[in-house]
Coordinates of C-alpha atoms in Angstrom, one line a residue:
Chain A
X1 CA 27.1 38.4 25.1
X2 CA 25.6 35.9 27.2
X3 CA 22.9 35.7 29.8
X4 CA 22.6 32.4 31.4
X5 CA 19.1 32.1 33.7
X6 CA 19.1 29.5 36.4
X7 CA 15.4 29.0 37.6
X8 CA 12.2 26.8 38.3
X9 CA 8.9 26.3 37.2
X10 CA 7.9 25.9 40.6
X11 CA 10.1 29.3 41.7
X12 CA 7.5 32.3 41.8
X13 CA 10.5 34.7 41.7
X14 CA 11.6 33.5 39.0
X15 CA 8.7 34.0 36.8
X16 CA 8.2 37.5 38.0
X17 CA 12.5 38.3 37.8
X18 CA 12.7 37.0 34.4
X19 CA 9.8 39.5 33.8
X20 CA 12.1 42.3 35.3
X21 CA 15.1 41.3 33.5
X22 CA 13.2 41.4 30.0
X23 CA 12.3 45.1 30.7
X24 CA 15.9 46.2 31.2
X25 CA 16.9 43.6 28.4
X26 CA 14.2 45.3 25.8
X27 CA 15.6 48.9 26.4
X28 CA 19.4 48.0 26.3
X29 CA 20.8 49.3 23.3
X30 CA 22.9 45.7 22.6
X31 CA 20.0 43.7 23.2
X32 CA 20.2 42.1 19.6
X33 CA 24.2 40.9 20.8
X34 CA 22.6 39.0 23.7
X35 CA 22.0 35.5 23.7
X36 CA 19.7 34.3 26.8
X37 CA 19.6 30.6 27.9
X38 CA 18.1 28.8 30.5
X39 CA 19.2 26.6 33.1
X40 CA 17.5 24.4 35.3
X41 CA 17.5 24.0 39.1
X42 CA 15.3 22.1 40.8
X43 CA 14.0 23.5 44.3
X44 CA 12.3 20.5 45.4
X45 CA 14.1 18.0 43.5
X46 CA 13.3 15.6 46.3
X47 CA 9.7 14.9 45.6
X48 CA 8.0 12.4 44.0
X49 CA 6.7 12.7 40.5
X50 CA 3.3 11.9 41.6
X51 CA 3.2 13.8 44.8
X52 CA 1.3 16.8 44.2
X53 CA 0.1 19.0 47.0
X54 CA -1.7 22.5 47.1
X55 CA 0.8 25.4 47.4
X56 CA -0.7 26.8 50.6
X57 CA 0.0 23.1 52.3
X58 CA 3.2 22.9 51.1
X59 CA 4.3 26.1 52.8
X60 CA 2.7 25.3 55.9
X61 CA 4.2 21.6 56.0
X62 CA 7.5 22.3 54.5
X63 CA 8.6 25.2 55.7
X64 CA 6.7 25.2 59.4
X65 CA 4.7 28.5 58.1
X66 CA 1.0 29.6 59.7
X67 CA -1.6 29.3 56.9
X68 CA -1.9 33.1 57.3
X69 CA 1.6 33.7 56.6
X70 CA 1.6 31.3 53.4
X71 CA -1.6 33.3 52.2
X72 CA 0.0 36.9 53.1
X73 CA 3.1 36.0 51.2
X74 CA 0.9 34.2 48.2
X75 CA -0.8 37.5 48.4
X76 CA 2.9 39.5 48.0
X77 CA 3.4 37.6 45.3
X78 CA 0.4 38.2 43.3
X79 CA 1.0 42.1 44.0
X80 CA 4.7 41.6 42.6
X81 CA 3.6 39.8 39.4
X82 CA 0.7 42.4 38.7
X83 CA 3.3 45.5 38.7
X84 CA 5.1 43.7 36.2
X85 CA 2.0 42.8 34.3
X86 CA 1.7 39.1 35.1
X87 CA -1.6 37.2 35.8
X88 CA -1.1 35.4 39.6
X89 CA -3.3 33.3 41.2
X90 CA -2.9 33.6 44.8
X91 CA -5.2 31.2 45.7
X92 CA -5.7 27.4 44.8
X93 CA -2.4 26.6 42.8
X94 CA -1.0 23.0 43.4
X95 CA 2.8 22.2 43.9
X96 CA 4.9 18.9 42.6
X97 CA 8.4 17.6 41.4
X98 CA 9.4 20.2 38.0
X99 CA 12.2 17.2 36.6
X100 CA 10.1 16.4 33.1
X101 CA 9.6 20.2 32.4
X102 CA 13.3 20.6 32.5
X103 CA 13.9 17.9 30.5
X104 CA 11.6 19.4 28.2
X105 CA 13.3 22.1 28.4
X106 CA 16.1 21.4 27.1
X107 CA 14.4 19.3 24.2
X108 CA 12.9 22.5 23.5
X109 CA 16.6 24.4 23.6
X110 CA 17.9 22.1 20.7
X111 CA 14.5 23.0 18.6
X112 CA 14.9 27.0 19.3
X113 CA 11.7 27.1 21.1
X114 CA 12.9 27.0 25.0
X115 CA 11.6 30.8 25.7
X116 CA 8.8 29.7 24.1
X117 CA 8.2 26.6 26.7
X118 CA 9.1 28.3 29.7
X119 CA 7.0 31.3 29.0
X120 CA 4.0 28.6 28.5
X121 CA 5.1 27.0 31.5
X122 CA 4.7 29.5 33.7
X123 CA 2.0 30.9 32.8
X124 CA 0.4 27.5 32.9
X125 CA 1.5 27.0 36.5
X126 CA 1.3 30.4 38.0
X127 CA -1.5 31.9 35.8
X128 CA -3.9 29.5 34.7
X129 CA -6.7 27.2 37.0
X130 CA -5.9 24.1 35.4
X131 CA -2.8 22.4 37.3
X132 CA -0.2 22.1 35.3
X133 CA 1.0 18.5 37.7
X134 CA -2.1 17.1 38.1
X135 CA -2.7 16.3 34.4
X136 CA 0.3 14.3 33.6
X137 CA 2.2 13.9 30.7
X138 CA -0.5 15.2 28.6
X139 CA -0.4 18.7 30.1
X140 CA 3.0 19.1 29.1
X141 CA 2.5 17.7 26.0
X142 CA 0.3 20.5 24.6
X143 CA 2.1 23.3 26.3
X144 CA 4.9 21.5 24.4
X145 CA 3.6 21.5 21.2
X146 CA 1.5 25.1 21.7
X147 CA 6.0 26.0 22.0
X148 CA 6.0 24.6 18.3
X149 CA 7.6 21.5 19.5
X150 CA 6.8 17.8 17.3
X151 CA 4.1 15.8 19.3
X152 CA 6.3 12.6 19.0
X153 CA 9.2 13.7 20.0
X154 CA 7.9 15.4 22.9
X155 CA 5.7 11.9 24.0
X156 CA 9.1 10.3 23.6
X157 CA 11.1 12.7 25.7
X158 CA 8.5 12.0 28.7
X159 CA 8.5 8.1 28.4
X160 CA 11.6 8.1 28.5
X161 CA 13.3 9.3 32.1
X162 CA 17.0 9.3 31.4
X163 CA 16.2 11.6 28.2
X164 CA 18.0 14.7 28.4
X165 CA 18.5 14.1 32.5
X166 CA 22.2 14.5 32.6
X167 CA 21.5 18.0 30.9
X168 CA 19.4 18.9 33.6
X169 CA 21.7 17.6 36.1
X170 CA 24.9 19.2 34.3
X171 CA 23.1 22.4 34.5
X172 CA 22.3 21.7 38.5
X173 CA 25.7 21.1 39.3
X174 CA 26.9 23.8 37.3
X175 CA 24.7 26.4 39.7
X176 CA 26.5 24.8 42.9
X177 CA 29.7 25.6 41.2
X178 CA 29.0 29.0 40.1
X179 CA 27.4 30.2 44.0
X180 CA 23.9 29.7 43.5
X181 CA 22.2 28.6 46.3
X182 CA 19.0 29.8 44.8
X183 CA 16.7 30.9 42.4
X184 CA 16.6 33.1 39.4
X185 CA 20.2 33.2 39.0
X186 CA 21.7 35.2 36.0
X187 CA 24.9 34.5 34.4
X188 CA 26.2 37.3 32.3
X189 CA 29.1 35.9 30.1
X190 CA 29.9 33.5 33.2
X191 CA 31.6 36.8 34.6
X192 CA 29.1 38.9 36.6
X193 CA 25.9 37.2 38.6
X194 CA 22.9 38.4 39.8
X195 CA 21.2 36.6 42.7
X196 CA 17.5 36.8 42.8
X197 CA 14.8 38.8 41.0
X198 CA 16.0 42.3 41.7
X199 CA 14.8 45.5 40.4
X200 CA 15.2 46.2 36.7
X201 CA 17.6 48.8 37.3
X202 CA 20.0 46.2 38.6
X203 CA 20.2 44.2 35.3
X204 CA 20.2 47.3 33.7
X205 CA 23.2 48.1 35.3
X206 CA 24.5 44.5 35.2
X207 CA 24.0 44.0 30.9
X208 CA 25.6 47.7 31.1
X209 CA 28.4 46.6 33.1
X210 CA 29.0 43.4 31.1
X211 CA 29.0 44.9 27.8
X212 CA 31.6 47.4 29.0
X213 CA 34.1 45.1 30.4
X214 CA 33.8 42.1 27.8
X215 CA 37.5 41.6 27.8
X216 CA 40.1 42.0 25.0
X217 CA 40.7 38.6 23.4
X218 CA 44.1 36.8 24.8
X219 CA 45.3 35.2 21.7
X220 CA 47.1 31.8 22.9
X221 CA 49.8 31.6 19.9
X222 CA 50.4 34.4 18.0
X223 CA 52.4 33.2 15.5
X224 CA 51.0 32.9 11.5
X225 CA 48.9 30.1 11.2
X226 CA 47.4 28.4 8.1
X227 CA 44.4 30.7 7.8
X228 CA 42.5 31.9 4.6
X229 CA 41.6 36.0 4.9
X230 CA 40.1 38.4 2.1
X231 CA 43.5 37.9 0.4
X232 CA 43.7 34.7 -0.2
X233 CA 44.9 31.4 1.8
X234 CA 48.5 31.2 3.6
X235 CA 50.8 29.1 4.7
X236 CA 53.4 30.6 6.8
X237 CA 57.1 30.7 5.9
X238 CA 58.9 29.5 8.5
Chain U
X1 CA 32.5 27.4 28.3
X2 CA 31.4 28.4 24.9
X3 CA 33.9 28.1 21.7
X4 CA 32.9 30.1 18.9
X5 CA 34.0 29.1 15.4
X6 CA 34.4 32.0 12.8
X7 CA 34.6 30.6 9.1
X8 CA 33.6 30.1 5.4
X9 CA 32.7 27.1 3.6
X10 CA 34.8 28.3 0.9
X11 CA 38.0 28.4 3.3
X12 CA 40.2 25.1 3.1
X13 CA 41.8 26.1 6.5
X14 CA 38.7 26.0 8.1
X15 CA 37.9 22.7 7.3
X16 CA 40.9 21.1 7.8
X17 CA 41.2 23.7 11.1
X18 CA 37.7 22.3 12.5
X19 CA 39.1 18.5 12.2
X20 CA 42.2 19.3 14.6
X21 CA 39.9 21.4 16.9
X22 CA 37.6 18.5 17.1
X23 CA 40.6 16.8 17.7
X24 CA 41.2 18.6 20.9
X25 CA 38.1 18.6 22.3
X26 CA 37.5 15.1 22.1
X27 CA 40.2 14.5 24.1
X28 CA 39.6 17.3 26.8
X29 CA 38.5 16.3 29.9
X30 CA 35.8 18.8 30.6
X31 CA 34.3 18.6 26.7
X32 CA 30.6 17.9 28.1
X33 CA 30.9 21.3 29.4
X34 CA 32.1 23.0 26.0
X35 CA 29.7 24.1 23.9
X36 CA 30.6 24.7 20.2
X37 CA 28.7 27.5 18.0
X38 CA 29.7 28.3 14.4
X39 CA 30.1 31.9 13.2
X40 CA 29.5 33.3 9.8
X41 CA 33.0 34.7 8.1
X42 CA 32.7 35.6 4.1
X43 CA 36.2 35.5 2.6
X44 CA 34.7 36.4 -0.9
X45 CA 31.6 38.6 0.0
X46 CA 31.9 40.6 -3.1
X47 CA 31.3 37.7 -5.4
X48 CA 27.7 37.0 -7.5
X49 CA 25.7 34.0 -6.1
X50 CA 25.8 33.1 -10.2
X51 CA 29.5 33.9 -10.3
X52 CA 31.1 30.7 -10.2
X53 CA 35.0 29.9 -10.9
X54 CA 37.3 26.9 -11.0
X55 CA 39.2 27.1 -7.9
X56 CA 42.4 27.3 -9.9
X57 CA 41.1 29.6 -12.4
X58 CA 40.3 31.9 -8.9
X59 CA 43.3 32.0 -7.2
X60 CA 45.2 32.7 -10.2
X61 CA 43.1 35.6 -11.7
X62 CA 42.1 37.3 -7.3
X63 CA 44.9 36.7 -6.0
X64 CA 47.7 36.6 -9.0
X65 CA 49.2 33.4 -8.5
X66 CA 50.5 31.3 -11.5
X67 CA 49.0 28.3 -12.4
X68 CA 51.6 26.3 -10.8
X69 CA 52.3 28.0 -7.2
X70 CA 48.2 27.6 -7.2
X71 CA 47.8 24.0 -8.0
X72 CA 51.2 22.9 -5.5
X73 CA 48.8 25.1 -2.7
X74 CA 46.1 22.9 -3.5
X75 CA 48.2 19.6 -3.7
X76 CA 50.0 21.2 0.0
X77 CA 46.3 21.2 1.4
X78 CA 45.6 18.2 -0.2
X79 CA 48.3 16.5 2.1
X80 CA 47.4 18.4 5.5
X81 CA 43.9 17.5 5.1
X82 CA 44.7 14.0 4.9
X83 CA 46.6 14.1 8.1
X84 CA 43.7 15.2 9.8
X85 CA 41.6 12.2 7.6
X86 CA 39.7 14.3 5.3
X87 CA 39.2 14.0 2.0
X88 CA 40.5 16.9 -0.4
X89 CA 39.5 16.8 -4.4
X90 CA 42.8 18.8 -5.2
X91 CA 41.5 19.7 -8.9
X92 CA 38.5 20.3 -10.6
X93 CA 37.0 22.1 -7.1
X94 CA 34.8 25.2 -8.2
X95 CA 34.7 28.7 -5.9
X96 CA 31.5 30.9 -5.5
X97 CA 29.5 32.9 -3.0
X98 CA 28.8 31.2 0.5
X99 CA 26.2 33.7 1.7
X100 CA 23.4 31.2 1.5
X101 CA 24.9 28.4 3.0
X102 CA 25.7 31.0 5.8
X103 CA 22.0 32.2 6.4
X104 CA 20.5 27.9 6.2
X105 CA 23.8 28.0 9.3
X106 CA 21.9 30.0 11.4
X107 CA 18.4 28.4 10.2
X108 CA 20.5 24.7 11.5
X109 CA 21.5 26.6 14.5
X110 CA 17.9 27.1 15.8
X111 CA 17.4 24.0 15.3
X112 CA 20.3 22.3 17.0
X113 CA 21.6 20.8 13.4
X114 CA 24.4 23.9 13.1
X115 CA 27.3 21.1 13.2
X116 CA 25.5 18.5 10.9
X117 CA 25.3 21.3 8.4
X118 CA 28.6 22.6 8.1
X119 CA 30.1 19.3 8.4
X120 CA 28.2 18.5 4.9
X121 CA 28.9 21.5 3.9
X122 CA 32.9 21.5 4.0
X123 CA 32.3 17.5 2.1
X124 CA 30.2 18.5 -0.3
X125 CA 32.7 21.3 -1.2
X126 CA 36.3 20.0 -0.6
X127 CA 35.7 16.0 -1.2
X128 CA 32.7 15.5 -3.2
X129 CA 32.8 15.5 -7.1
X130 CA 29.1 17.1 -7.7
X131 CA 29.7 21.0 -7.3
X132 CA 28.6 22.8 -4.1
X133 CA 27.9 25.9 -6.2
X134 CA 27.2 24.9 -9.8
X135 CA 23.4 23.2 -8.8
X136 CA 22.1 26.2 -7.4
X137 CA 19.1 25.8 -4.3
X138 CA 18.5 21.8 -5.0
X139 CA 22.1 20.9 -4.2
X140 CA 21.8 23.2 -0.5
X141 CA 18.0 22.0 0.0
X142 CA 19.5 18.2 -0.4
X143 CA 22.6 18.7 2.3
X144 CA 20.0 20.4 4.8
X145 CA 17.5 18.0 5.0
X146 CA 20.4 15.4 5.3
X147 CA 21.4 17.6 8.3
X148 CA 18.2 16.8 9.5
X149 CA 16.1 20.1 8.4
X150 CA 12.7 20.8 7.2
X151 CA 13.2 20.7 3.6
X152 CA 9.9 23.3 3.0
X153 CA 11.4 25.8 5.9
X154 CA 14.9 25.1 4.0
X155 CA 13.4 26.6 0.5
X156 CA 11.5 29.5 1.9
X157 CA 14.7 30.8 3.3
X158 CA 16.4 30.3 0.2
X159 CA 14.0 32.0 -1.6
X160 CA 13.8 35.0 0.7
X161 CA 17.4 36.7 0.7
X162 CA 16.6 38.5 3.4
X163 CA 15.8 35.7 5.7
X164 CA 18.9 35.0 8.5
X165 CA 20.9 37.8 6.5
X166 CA 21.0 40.2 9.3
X167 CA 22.8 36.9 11.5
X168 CA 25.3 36.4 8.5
X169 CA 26.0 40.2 9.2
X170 CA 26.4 40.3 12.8
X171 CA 29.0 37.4 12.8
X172 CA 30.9 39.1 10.5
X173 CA 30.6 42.7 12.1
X174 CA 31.5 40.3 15.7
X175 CA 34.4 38.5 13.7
X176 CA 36.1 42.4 13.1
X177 CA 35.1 43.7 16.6
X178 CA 37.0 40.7 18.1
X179 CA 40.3 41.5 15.7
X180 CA 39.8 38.8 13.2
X181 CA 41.5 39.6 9.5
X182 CA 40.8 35.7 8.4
X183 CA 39.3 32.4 8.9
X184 CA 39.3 30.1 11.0
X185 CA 39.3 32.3 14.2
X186 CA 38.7 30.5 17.4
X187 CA 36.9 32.4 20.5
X188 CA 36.9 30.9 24.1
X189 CA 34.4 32.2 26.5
X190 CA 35.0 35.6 24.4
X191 CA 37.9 35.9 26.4
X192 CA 41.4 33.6 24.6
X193 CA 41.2 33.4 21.0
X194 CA 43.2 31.2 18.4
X195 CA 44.0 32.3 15.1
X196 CA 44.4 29.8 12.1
X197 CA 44.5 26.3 11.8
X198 CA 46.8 25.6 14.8
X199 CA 48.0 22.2 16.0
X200 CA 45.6 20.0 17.3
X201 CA 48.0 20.8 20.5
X202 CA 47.9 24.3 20.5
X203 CA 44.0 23.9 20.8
X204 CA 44.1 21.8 23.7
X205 CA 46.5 24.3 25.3
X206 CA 43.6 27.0 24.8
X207 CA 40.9 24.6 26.5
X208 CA 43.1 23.9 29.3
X209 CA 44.0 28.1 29.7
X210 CA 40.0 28.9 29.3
X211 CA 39.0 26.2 31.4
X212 CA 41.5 26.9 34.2
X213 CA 40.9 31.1 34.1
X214 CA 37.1 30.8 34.1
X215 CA 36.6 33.8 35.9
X216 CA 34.7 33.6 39.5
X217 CA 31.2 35.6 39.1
X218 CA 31.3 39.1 40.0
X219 CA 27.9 39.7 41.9
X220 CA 26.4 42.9 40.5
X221 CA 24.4 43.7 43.7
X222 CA 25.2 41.4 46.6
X223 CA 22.0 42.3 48.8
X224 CA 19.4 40.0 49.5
X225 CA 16.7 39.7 46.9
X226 CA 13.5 38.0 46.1
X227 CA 14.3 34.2 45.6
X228 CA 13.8 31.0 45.9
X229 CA 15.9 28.3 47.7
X230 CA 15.9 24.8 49.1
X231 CA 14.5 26.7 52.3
X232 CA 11.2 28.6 50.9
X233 CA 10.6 31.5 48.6
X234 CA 12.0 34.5 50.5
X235 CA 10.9 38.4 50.6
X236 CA 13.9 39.9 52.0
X237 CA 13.4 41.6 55.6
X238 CA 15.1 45.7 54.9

């Protein structure tokens, strides 16, 4: 089975539903038949790659919130992470265009490591003082290589824009198609979807469901067919 | 949409199947969107690494064949591989235990290299001279690091036959769940399956049925939750 994750770096709910959706992954009994992937969505795909604002301003400028209302739902937040025993720092985090870290991303999904890099990622952005924009490339360099990603490569990947954008873009495109108009997304075997970081009990119930009802296979031609099995290879007689 | 490929090194069908698959794919519309994964399939799982036969030798002594009826199958693969542009040493091929190259599959797999492998793989054992089997680790550590791996990560899984085994086993566990007697067995989006080495047509008829019955999500809960959209991270209001 697979479990396809739609998110963001820059998507607090998604670093605190991927935490929920690991707790009802680690107790389901099929856990070692699921496959997770992730996708990327960009909510802010718009910005600049240098334009790099603190969170709190962001709210308040793109999304006509008070200042007290960005801090009381920064403040939510934090509370939400902690219960599911994530570090949150309500307070002073910056904000900025996520495109390179997908890209990375999906470098790091052809080397094995792509759980790895997100998990790195965000806890770099949500968790640790440092900014994880304000660095540049050399920020996500380390977290790259800390993933167990080659240094070269990595340098490479980031000098180079169009590297692994249509990925990123297929992926994008592929979340429009599928209903998502936001983020975390899950994909369970491109059949059943949950929208948003719900409870754990939800994608307990959804791996549950999606295990039950993986469907018969539909063989499309029946017929013999050249094929080698435990006795021996054939060739039909027609 | 994902295809799975279920096969053995050792299986002529399988390599001569792949080259018609890739056959349809390359000419399917919608191929940036299929992604291919390779599945582990022994058809001779009882055999000694060390044990090593000529082919003909094999199929005369496991499966009773006379000398003849077994060299006029090799000559008829021979042919059908040639069709498809492969190369085919129709004598002097040796047979032996695969469970090796299986478990360095899933170490290529990790590493995004599963298709270089295999590819080398099926050469080095249908249209090369040098034995697959007769040169024991040197001849595998050789074709991996072609395929692009790490040749001291290549050894240490050699040398540790417990190292991707329990992968090897849950292919082949998979392969009998989904109704597979023999190799190669063909699994889109676990849902249509094609048995055999089909026509490069028949394979394109299974793209186009997946492709068209990809199934529309099924949300699992369809209440608001936590998430992030183009709009603001959002705390649903119950």
């Amino acid at each position: 089975m697979r479990v396809e994750i739609w998110s963001d770096i820059a998507c607090p709910w998604c670093y605190v539903g991927k935490a929920r959706f690991e707790k009802a992954l680690a107790a389901f009994p099929h856990r070692d038949h699921v496959e997770v992937v992730h996708r990327s969505f960009e909510l802010d795909p718009g910005r600049a790659k240098g334009d790099i604002q603190p969170v709190i301003k962001m709210l308040t400028k793109k999304y006509g919130m008070s200042e007290a209302q960005a801090r009381a739902g920064e403040e939510n937040l934090g509370t939400q992470a902690a219960a599911e025993g994530l570090a949150y720092r309500t307070e002073g985090r910056d904000h900025g265009n996520t495109f390179d870290m997908h890209r990375l991303l999906h470098l790091a999904k052809e080397h094995g490591k792509q759980n790895e890099l997100i998990q790195l990622l965000y806890q770099a952005n949500f968790a640790e003082e440092r900014s994880v924009f304000s660095e540049g490339d050399d920020r996500l360099v380390e977290l790259a290589v800390t993933a167990g990603l080659d240094e070269t490569t990595v340098r490479k990947v980031l000098t180079d824009p169009t590297a692994y954008a249509d990925d990123v873009r297929t992926d994008e495109r592929e979340a429009a198609e599928l209903g998502a108009t936001g983020v975390p997304f899950f994909v369970l075997d491109r059949k059943f979807g949950v929208s948003g970081a719900q409870p754990t009990d939800v994608f307990t119930r959804a791996l549950t469901q999606a295990w039950g009802e993986r469907p018969p296979l539909k063989l499309i031609e029946d017929s013999d067919a050249e094929a080698c099995g435990p006795d021996g290879c054939a060739v039909p007689q027609h």
